[in-house]
PDB file of C-alpha atoms in Angstrom:
ATOM      1  CA  MET A 188      17.448   4.514  34.841  1.00  0.00           C
ATOM      2  CA  ALA A 189      14.272   6.026  33.444  1.00  0.00           C
ATOM      3  CA  GLY A 190      14.382   8.992  31.138  1.00  0.00           C
ATOM      4  CA  ILE A 191      11.065  10.142  32.611  1.00  0.00           C
ATOM      5  CA  GLU A 192       9.552   9.170  35.945  1.00  0.00           C
ATOM      6  CA  ILE A 193       5.818   9.560  36.542  1.00  0.00           C
ATOM      7  CA  ARG A 194       4.566   9.277  40.089  1.00  0.00           C
ATOM      8  CA  HIS A 195       0.995   9.243  41.449  1.00  0.00           C
ATOM      9  CA  LEU A 196      -0.365  11.112  38.421  1.00  0.00           C
ATOM     10  CA  LYS A 197      -4.047  12.038  38.540  1.00  0.00           C
ATOM     11  CA  LYS A 198      -6.221  13.957  36.099  1.00  0.00           C
ATOM     12  CA  ALA A 199      -9.968  14.563  35.981  1.00  0.00           C
ATOM     13  CA  TYR A 200     -12.312  16.657  33.830  1.00  0.00           C
ATOM     14  CA  GLU A 201     -15.683  18.220  34.482  1.00  0.00           C
ATOM     15  CA  VAL A 202     -18.119  16.737  31.951  1.00  0.00           C
ATOM     16  CA  ASP A 203     -21.760  17.841  31.935  1.00  0.00           C
ATOM     17  CA  GLY A 204     -21.682  18.729  35.599  1.00  0.00           C
ATOM     18  CA  ARG A 205     -19.959  15.574  36.785  1.00  0.00           C
ATOM     19  CA  ARG A 206     -16.333  14.818  37.537  1.00  0.00           C
ATOM     20  CA  LEU A 207     -14.736  12.265  35.196  1.00  0.00           C
ATOM     21  CA  GLN A 208     -11.534  10.729  36.546  1.00  0.00           C
ATOM     22  CA  VAL A 209      -9.347  10.041  33.495  1.00  0.00           C
ATOM     23  CA  LEU A 210      -6.029   9.085  35.119  1.00  0.00           C
ATOM     24  CA  GLN A 211      -5.864   7.527  38.550  1.00  0.00           C
ATOM     25  CA  ASP A 212      -2.598   7.291  40.490  1.00  0.00           C
ATOM     26  CA  VAL A 213      -0.418   6.448  37.475  1.00  0.00           C
ATOM     27  CA  ASP A 214       3.169   5.343  38.164  1.00  0.00           C
ATOM     28  CA  LEU A 215       5.352   4.796  35.105  1.00  0.00           C
ATOM     29  CA  GLU A 216       8.972   4.913  33.995  1.00  0.00           C
ATOM     30  CA  ILE A 217       9.736   5.842  30.385  1.00  0.00           C
ATOM     31  CA  PRO A 218      13.203   4.539  29.460  1.00  0.00           C
ATOM     32  CA  GLU A 219      15.775   6.668  27.678  1.00  0.00           C
ATOM     33  CA  GLU A 220      16.439   6.042  23.985  1.00  0.00           C
ATOM     34  CA  ARG A 221      13.593   3.549  23.688  1.00  0.00           C
ATOM     35  CA  ILE A 222      10.083   3.446  22.231  1.00  0.00           C
ATOM     36  CA  THR A 223       7.410   3.207  24.911  1.00  0.00           C
ATOM     37  CA  VAL A 224       3.997   2.340  23.480  1.00  0.00           C
ATOM     38  CA  VAL A 225       0.781   3.142  25.364  1.00  0.00           C
ATOM     39  CA  LEU A 226      -2.029   0.786  24.406  1.00  0.00           C
ATOM     40  CA  GLY A 227      -5.670   0.689  25.447  1.00  0.00           C
ATOM     41  CA  LYS A 228      -9.270   1.189  24.435  1.00  0.00           C
ATOM     42  CA  SER A 229     -10.749   4.570  23.560  1.00  0.00           C
ATOM     43  CA  GLY A 230     -11.316   6.714  26.625  1.00  0.00           C
ATOM     44  CA  CYS A 231      -8.820   4.856  28.831  1.00  0.00           C
ATOM     45  CA  GLY A 232      -6.551   7.905  29.270  1.00  0.00           C
ATOM     46  CA  LYS A 233      -3.809   7.320  26.660  1.00  0.00           C
ATOM     47  CA  THR A 234      -3.914  10.727  24.990  1.00  0.00           C
ATOM     48  CA  THR A 235      -4.384  12.508  28.317  1.00  0.00           C
ATOM     49  CA  LEU A 236      -1.171  10.896  29.562  1.00  0.00           C
ATOM     50  CA  LEU A 237       0.619  12.023  26.403  1.00  0.00           C
ATOM     51  CA  ARG A 238      -0.634  15.596  26.794  1.00  0.00           C
ATOM     52  CA  LEU A 239       0.426  15.723  30.437  1.00  0.00           C
ATOM     53  CA  VAL A 240       3.933  14.481  29.628  1.00  0.00           C
ATOM     54  CA  GLY A 241       4.136  17.077  26.847  1.00  0.00           C
ATOM     55  CA  GLY A 242       3.039  19.897  29.131  1.00  0.00           C
ATOM     56  CA  LEU A 243      -0.094  20.658  27.098  1.00  0.00           C
ATOM     57  CA  GLU A 244      -2.118  20.109  30.266  1.00  0.00           C
ATOM     58  CA  GLN A 245      -1.349  20.091  33.963  1.00  0.00           C
ATOM     59  CA  PRO A 246      -2.110  17.173  36.295  1.00  0.00           C
ATOM     60  CA  ASP A 247      -4.438  17.550  39.243  1.00  0.00           C
ATOM     61  CA  SER A 248      -1.781  15.903  41.381  1.00  0.00           C
ATOM     62  CA  GLY A 249       1.340  13.829  41.016  1.00  0.00           C
ATOM     63  CA  GLU A 250       4.721  14.480  39.454  1.00  0.00           C
ATOM     64  CA  ILE A 251       6.458  14.071  36.097  1.00  0.00           C
ATOM     65  CA  SER A 252      10.251  14.180  36.428  1.00  0.00           C
ATOM     66  CA  PHE A 253      12.583  14.623  33.453  1.00  0.00           C
ATOM     67  CA  GLY A 254      16.355  14.414  33.187  1.00  0.00           C
ATOM     68  CA  ALA A 255      18.657  17.397  33.575  1.00  0.00           C
ATOM     69  CA  SER A 256      17.590  18.759  30.182  1.00  0.00           C
ATOM     70  CA  HIS A 257      14.948  17.697  27.725  1.00  0.00           C
ATOM     71  CA  ARG A 258      13.390  18.928  24.504  1.00  0.00           C
ATOM     72  CA  THR A 259       9.993  17.595  23.471  1.00  0.00           C
ATOM     73  CA  ALA A 260       8.489  17.423  19.986  1.00  0.00           C
ATOM     74  CA  PHE A 261       5.050  16.217  18.857  1.00  0.00           C
ATOM     75  CA  VAL A 262       3.819  14.179  15.892  1.00  0.00           C
ATOM     76  CA  PHE A 263       0.028  14.031  15.704  1.00  0.00           C
ATOM     77  CA  GLN A 264      -2.391  11.768  13.845  1.00  0.00           C
ATOM     78  CA  GLU A 265      -2.750  14.388  11.110  1.00  0.00           C
ATOM     79  CA  PRO A 266       0.494  15.753   9.608  1.00  0.00           C
ATOM     80  CA  ARG A 267      -0.737  19.337  10.184  1.00  0.00           C
ATOM     81  CA  LEU A 268       1.358  20.776   7.382  1.00  0.00           C
ATOM     82  CA  MET A 269       0.959  24.337   6.149  1.00  0.00           C
ATOM     83  CA  PRO A 270      -0.346  24.065   2.548  1.00  0.00           C
ATOM     84  CA  TRP A 271       1.299  27.359   1.536  1.00  0.00           C
ATOM     85  CA  LEU A 272       4.761  26.113   2.625  1.00  0.00           C
ATOM     86  CA  ASN A 273       6.922  23.580   0.797  1.00  0.00           C
ATOM     87  CA  VAL A 274       8.548  20.585   2.466  1.00  0.00           C
ATOM     88  CA  THR A 275      11.648  22.439   3.677  1.00  0.00           C
ATOM     89  CA  GLN A 276       9.623  25.385   4.937  1.00  0.00           C
ATOM     90  CA  ASN A 277       7.246  23.051   6.807  1.00  0.00           C
ATOM     91  CA  ILE A 278      10.189  21.273   8.435  1.00  0.00           C
ATOM     92  CA  LEU A 279      11.626  24.585   9.626  1.00  0.00           C
ATOM     93  CA  PHE A 280       8.262  26.042  10.646  1.00  0.00           C
ATOM     94  CA  GLY A 281       8.205  27.092  14.280  1.00  0.00           C
ATOM     95  CA  LEU A 282      11.948  26.996  14.894  1.00  0.00           C
ATOM     96  CA  ARG A 283      12.019  30.805  15.065  1.00  0.00           C
ATOM     97  CA  GLY A 284      15.500  31.483  13.822  1.00  0.00           C
ATOM     98  CA  LYS A 285      17.027  28.344  15.360  1.00  0.00           C
ATOM     99  CA  GLU A 286      17.182  26.426  12.104  1.00  0.00           C
ATOM    100  CA  PRO A 287      19.717  23.610  11.814  1.00  0.00           C
ATOM    101  CA  GLU A 288      22.741  24.052   9.598  1.00  0.00           C
ATOM    102  CA  PRO A 289      22.137  23.292   5.890  1.00  0.00           C
ATOM    103  CA  GLY A 290      24.101  20.059   6.163  1.00  0.00           C
ATOM    104  CA  ALA A 291      22.123  19.006   9.228  1.00  0.00           C
ATOM    105  CA  LEU A 292      18.863  19.807   7.465  1.00  0.00           C
ATOM    106  CA  SER A 293      19.892  17.671   4.496  1.00  0.00           C
ATOM    107  CA  GLY A 294      20.680  14.864   6.927  1.00  0.00           C
ATOM    108  CA  ILE A 295      17.229  15.109   8.509  1.00  0.00           C
ATOM    109  CA  VAL A 296      15.571  15.079   5.092  1.00  0.00           C
ATOM    110  CA  ALA A 297      17.605  12.020   4.115  1.00  0.00           C
ATOM    111  CA  THR A 298      16.834  10.279   7.421  1.00  0.00           C
ATOM    112  CA  VAL A 299      13.092  10.366   6.751  1.00  0.00           C
ATOM    113  CA  GLY A 300      13.486   9.519   3.060  1.00  0.00           C
ATOM    114  CA  LEU A 301      12.470  12.857   1.527  1.00  0.00           C
ATOM    115  CA  THR A 302      15.597  13.683  -0.473  1.00  0.00           C
ATOM    116  CA  GLY A 303      14.505  15.192  -3.784  1.00  0.00           C
ATOM    117  CA  PHE A 304      11.189  16.436  -2.384  1.00  0.00           C
ATOM    118  CA  GLU A 305      12.514  19.483  -0.501  1.00  0.00           C
ATOM    119  CA  LYS A 306      10.585  21.939  -2.707  1.00  0.00           C
ATOM    120  CA  ALA A 307       7.404  19.870  -3.073  1.00  0.00           C
ATOM    121  CA  TRP A 308       4.082  21.182  -1.754  1.00  0.00           C
ATOM    122  CA  PRO A 309       2.006  19.174   0.749  1.00  0.00           C
ATOM    123  CA  GLN A 310      -0.759  18.565  -1.801  1.00  0.00           C
ATOM    124  CA  GLN A 311       1.810  16.893  -4.060  1.00  0.00           C
ATOM    125  CA  LEU A 312       2.686  14.313  -1.388  1.00  0.00           C
ATOM    126  CA  SER A 313       1.033  11.049  -0.384  1.00  0.00           C
ATOM    127  CA  GLY A 314      -0.255  10.598   3.157  1.00  0.00           C
ATOM    128  CA  GLY A 315       2.837   8.622   4.116  1.00  0.00           C
ATOM    129  CA  MET A 316       5.159  11.277   2.728  1.00  0.00           C
ATOM    130  CA  GLN A 317       3.274  13.994   4.588  1.00  0.00           C
ATOM    131  CA  GLN A 318       3.840  12.075   7.814  1.00  0.00           C
ATOM    132  CA  ARG A 319       7.529  11.878   6.945  1.00  0.00           C
ATOM    133  CA  VAL A 320       7.535  15.682   6.791  1.00  0.00           C
ATOM    134  CA  ALA A 321       5.884  15.767  10.213  1.00  0.00           C
ATOM    135  CA  MET A 322       8.587  13.440  11.564  1.00  0.00           C
ATOM    136  CA  ALA A 323      11.315  15.587   9.992  1.00  0.00           C
ATOM    137  CA  ARG A 324       9.803  18.699  11.555  1.00  0.00           C
ATOM    138  CA  ALA A 325       9.960  17.009  14.955  1.00  0.00           C
ATOM    139  CA  LEU A 326      13.565  15.885  14.413  1.00  0.00           C
ATOM    140  CA  ALA A 327      14.628  19.382  13.307  1.00  0.00           C
ATOM    141  CA  TYR A 328      13.772  20.597  16.802  1.00  0.00           C
ATOM    142  CA  GLY A 329      16.521  18.348  18.188  1.00  0.00           C
ATOM    143  CA  PRO A 330      14.276  16.564  20.695  1.00  0.00           C
ATOM    144  CA  SER A 331      15.301  14.109  23.348  1.00  0.00           C
ATOM    145  CA  LEU A 332      11.644  12.993  23.509  1.00  0.00           C
ATOM    146  CA  ILE A 333       9.081  12.669  20.703  1.00  0.00           C
ATOM    147  CA  LEU A 334       5.400  12.287  21.606  1.00  0.00           C
ATOM    148  CA  MET A 335       3.341  10.532  18.938  1.00  0.00           C
ATOM    149  CA  ASP A 336      -0.456  10.300  19.087  1.00  0.00           C
ATOM    150  CA  GLU A 337      -1.575   7.578  16.643  1.00  0.00           C
ATOM    151  CA  PRO A 338       0.486   9.119  13.826  1.00  0.00           C
ATOM    152  CA  PHE A 339      -0.124   6.285  11.357  1.00  0.00           C
ATOM    153  CA  ALA A 340      -3.800   5.582  12.050  1.00  0.00           C
ATOM    154  CA  ALA A 341      -5.059   7.267   8.865  1.00  0.00           C
ATOM    155  CA  LEU A 342      -2.638   5.454   6.544  1.00  0.00           C
ATOM    156  CA  ASP A 343      -3.385   2.360   4.489  1.00  0.00           C
ATOM    157  CA  HIS A 344      -1.995  -0.965   5.694  1.00  0.00           C
ATOM    158  CA  PHE A 345       1.103  -1.057   3.488  1.00  0.00           C
ATOM    159  CA  THR A 346       2.047   2.602   4.037  1.00  0.00           C
ATOM    160  CA  ARG A 347       1.517   2.189   7.772  1.00  0.00           C
ATOM    161  CA  GLU A 348       3.787  -0.861   7.816  1.00  0.00           C
ATOM    162  CA  GLN A 349       6.469   1.057   5.935  1.00  0.00           C
ATOM    163  CA  MET A 350       6.221   4.036   8.303  1.00  0.00           C
ATOM    164  CA  GLN A 351       6.495   1.772  11.336  1.00  0.00           C
ATOM    165  CA  LYS A 352       9.762   0.370  10.010  1.00  0.00           C
ATOM    166  CA  GLU A 353      10.980   3.868   9.187  1.00  0.00           C
ATOM    167  CA  LEU A 354      10.175   5.077  12.694  1.00  0.00           C
ATOM    168  CA  SER A 355      12.139   2.223  14.260  1.00  0.00           C
ATOM    169  CA  ARG A 356      15.109   2.998  12.042  1.00  0.00           C
ATOM    170  CA  VAL A 357      14.957   6.741  12.767  1.00  0.00           C
ATOM    171  CA  GLN A 358      14.714   6.120  16.510  1.00  0.00           C
ATOM    172  CA  GLN A 359      17.804   3.940  16.442  1.00  0.00           C
ATOM    173  CA  GLU A 360      19.760   6.469  14.377  1.00  0.00           C
ATOM    174  CA  GLU A 361      18.733   9.479  16.465  1.00  0.00           C
ATOM    175  CA  ALA A 362      18.853   7.676  19.846  1.00  0.00           C
ATOM    176  CA  CYS A 363      15.807   9.596  21.094  1.00  0.00           C
ATOM    177  CA  SER A 364      13.015   8.522  23.405  1.00  0.00           C
ATOM    178  CA  ILE A 365       9.534   8.073  21.933  1.00  0.00           C
ATOM    179  CA  LEU A 366       6.199   7.869  23.739  1.00  0.00           C
ATOM    180  CA  PHE A 367       3.766   6.398  21.198  1.00  0.00           C
ATOM    181  CA  VAL A 368      -0.018   6.065  21.599  1.00  0.00           C
ATOM    182  CA  THR A 369      -1.904   3.496  19.527  1.00  0.00           C
ATOM    183  CA  HIS A 370      -4.997   1.271  19.411  1.00  0.00           C
ATOM    184  CA  SER A 371      -3.174  -1.344  17.342  1.00  0.00           C
ATOM    185  CA  ILE A 372      -1.786  -4.391  19.142  1.00  0.00           C
ATOM    186  CA  ASP A 373       0.370  -5.348  16.152  1.00  0.00           C
ATOM    187  CA  GLU A 374       1.797  -1.821  15.987  1.00  0.00           C
ATOM    188  CA  ALA A 375       2.624  -1.958  19.687  1.00  0.00           C
ATOM    189  CA  LEU A 376       4.343  -5.333  19.298  1.00  0.00           C
ATOM    190  CA  LEU A 377       6.318  -4.182  16.270  1.00  0.00           C
ATOM    191  CA  LEU A 378       7.500  -0.848  17.703  1.00  0.00           C
ATOM    192  CA  GLY A 379       7.603  -1.026  21.462  1.00  0.00           C
ATOM    193  CA  HIS A 380      10.611  -1.673  23.659  1.00  0.00           C
ATOM    194  CA  ARG A 381       8.086  -1.241  26.464  1.00  0.00           C
ATOM    195  CA  ILE A 382       4.319  -1.717  26.070  1.00  0.00           C
ATOM    196  CA  VAL A 383       2.065  -0.078  28.650  1.00  0.00           C
ATOM    197  CA  ILE A 384      -1.551  -1.231  28.867  1.00  0.00           C
ATOM    198  CA  ILE A 385      -3.925   1.304  30.414  1.00  0.00           C
ATOM    199  CA  GLU A 386      -7.330   0.369  31.782  1.00  0.00           C
ATOM    200  CA  ASN A 387      -9.736   2.966  33.145  1.00  0.00           C
ATOM    201  CA  GLY A 388      -6.958   5.443  33.842  1.00  0.00           C
ATOM    202  CA  ARG A 389      -4.614   2.992  35.553  1.00  0.00           C
ATOM    203  CA  ILE A 390      -1.563   1.052  34.426  1.00  0.00           C
ATOM    204  CA  LYS A 391      -2.806  -2.514  34.146  1.00  0.00           C
ATOM    205  CA  ARG A 392       0.261  -4.273  32.780  1.00  0.00           C
ATOM    206  CA  LEU A 393       3.737  -3.731  31.343  1.00  0.00           C
ATOM    207  CA  PHE A 394       5.598  -5.754  28.743  1.00  0.00           C
ATOM    208  CA  ASP A 395       9.354  -5.221  28.244  1.00  0.00           C
ATOM    209  CA  LEU A 396      10.810  -6.475  24.966  1.00  0.00           C
ATOM    210  CA  GLU A 397      14.497  -7.002  24.260  1.00  0.00           C
ATOM    211  CA  GLU A 398      14.286  -7.673  20.524  1.00  0.00           C
ATOM    212  CA  THR A 399      15.160  -4.903  18.091  1.00  0.00           C
ATOM    213  CA  ALA A 400      12.046  -2.906  17.269  1.00  0.00           C
ATOM    214  CA  GLY A 401      10.903  -3.017  13.659  1.00  0.00           C
ATOM    215  CA  GLU A 402      12.632  -6.340  12.935  1.00  0.00           C
ATOM    216  CA  ARG A 403      10.262  -8.619  14.789  1.00  0.00           C
ATOM    217  CA  ASP A 404       8.452 -11.673  13.506  1.00  0.00           C
ATOM    218  CA  LEU A 405       4.949 -11.183  14.870  1.00  0.00           C
ATOM    219  CA  LEU A 406       4.026 -14.704  13.690  1.00  0.00           C
ATOM    220  CA  SER A 407       6.649 -16.315  15.928  1.00  0.00           C
ATOM    221  CA  ASP A 408       5.397 -18.240  18.952  1.00  0.00           C
ATOM    222  CA  PRO A 409       6.591 -15.710  21.583  1.00  0.00           C
ATOM    223  CA  PHE A 410       4.839 -12.816  19.880  1.00  0.00           C
ATOM    224  CA  ILE A 411       1.663 -14.814  19.251  1.00  0.00           C
ATOM    225  CA  ARG A 412       1.564 -15.682  22.960  1.00  0.00           C
ATOM    226  CA  MET A 413       2.149 -12.060  23.914  1.00  0.00           C
ATOM    227  CA  LYS A 414      -0.577 -10.894  21.540  1.00  0.00           C
ATOM    228  CA  ARG A 415      -3.016 -13.356  23.093  1.00  0.00           C
ATOM    229  CA  GLU A 416      -2.186 -12.034  26.548  1.00  0.00           C
ATOM    230  CA  ILE A 417      -2.716  -8.431  25.426  1.00  0.00           C
ATOM    231  CA  VAL A 418      -6.002  -9.291  23.704  1.00  0.00           C
ATOM    232  CA  ALA A 419      -7.181 -11.000  26.895  1.00  0.00           C
ATOM    233  CA  ASP A 420      -6.208  -7.937  28.943  1.00  0.00           C
ATOM    234  CA  LEU A 421      -8.057  -5.570  26.609  1.00  0.00           C
ATOM    235  CA  LYS A 422     -11.176  -7.787  26.477  1.00  0.00           C
ATOM    236  CA  GLU A 423     -11.418  -7.530  30.246  1.00  0.00           C
ATOM    237  CA  GLN A 424     -11.485  -3.734  30.122  1.00  0.00           C
ATOM    238  CA  LYS A 425     -14.768  -1.962  30.701  1.00  0.00           C
ATOM    239  CA  ILE A 426     -15.528   1.370  29.052  1.00  0.00           C
TER     240      ILE A 426
END
């Protein structure tokens, strides 16, 4: 059963006096406790879908149905840390008196690999470590769903690869659902339990993967074939 059900979702914007249809009759199920990756070219509607699921915008029509209770956290492309707050203070920022217990906080810090850096300032951290703080801040909220908008796009290749593996590990430990937007086919294949390809505001194709995320051999024949299929799908898309 899906953790989130999206039915007949539509969204348009007024741009320079004309109506631009961004999402068109989108139907999608986002499984519980899995990573769902949304993949597509720029302008296809990926981020708009993420914002609608997160409640940052409202659809023109359609429905997004959640389970009995849900808590949503965001991780953006930029870490968006407060430079005047240390690591611990950034993790707790925005909780408004609902901070986790000290032991729980230590567990979150350990989960994202920041033990020993609790008092460090953002400017003392690498880009990858800053994104770890952003992930910890999301986890501190106790979410059932984390929305991630290209969170590793600005990182170098090796740091990005490390963060992808860390995300897979954290997701398995926390048993949360993740909706992850990316342009990277390899990232989608490495992380996704479900890969959703969007074309011109519509769901073009779905891939469901059984293998454990983060432990996949992308040079194996099945993944090479899947990558070729995805590349072919994306080449057909018109912007």
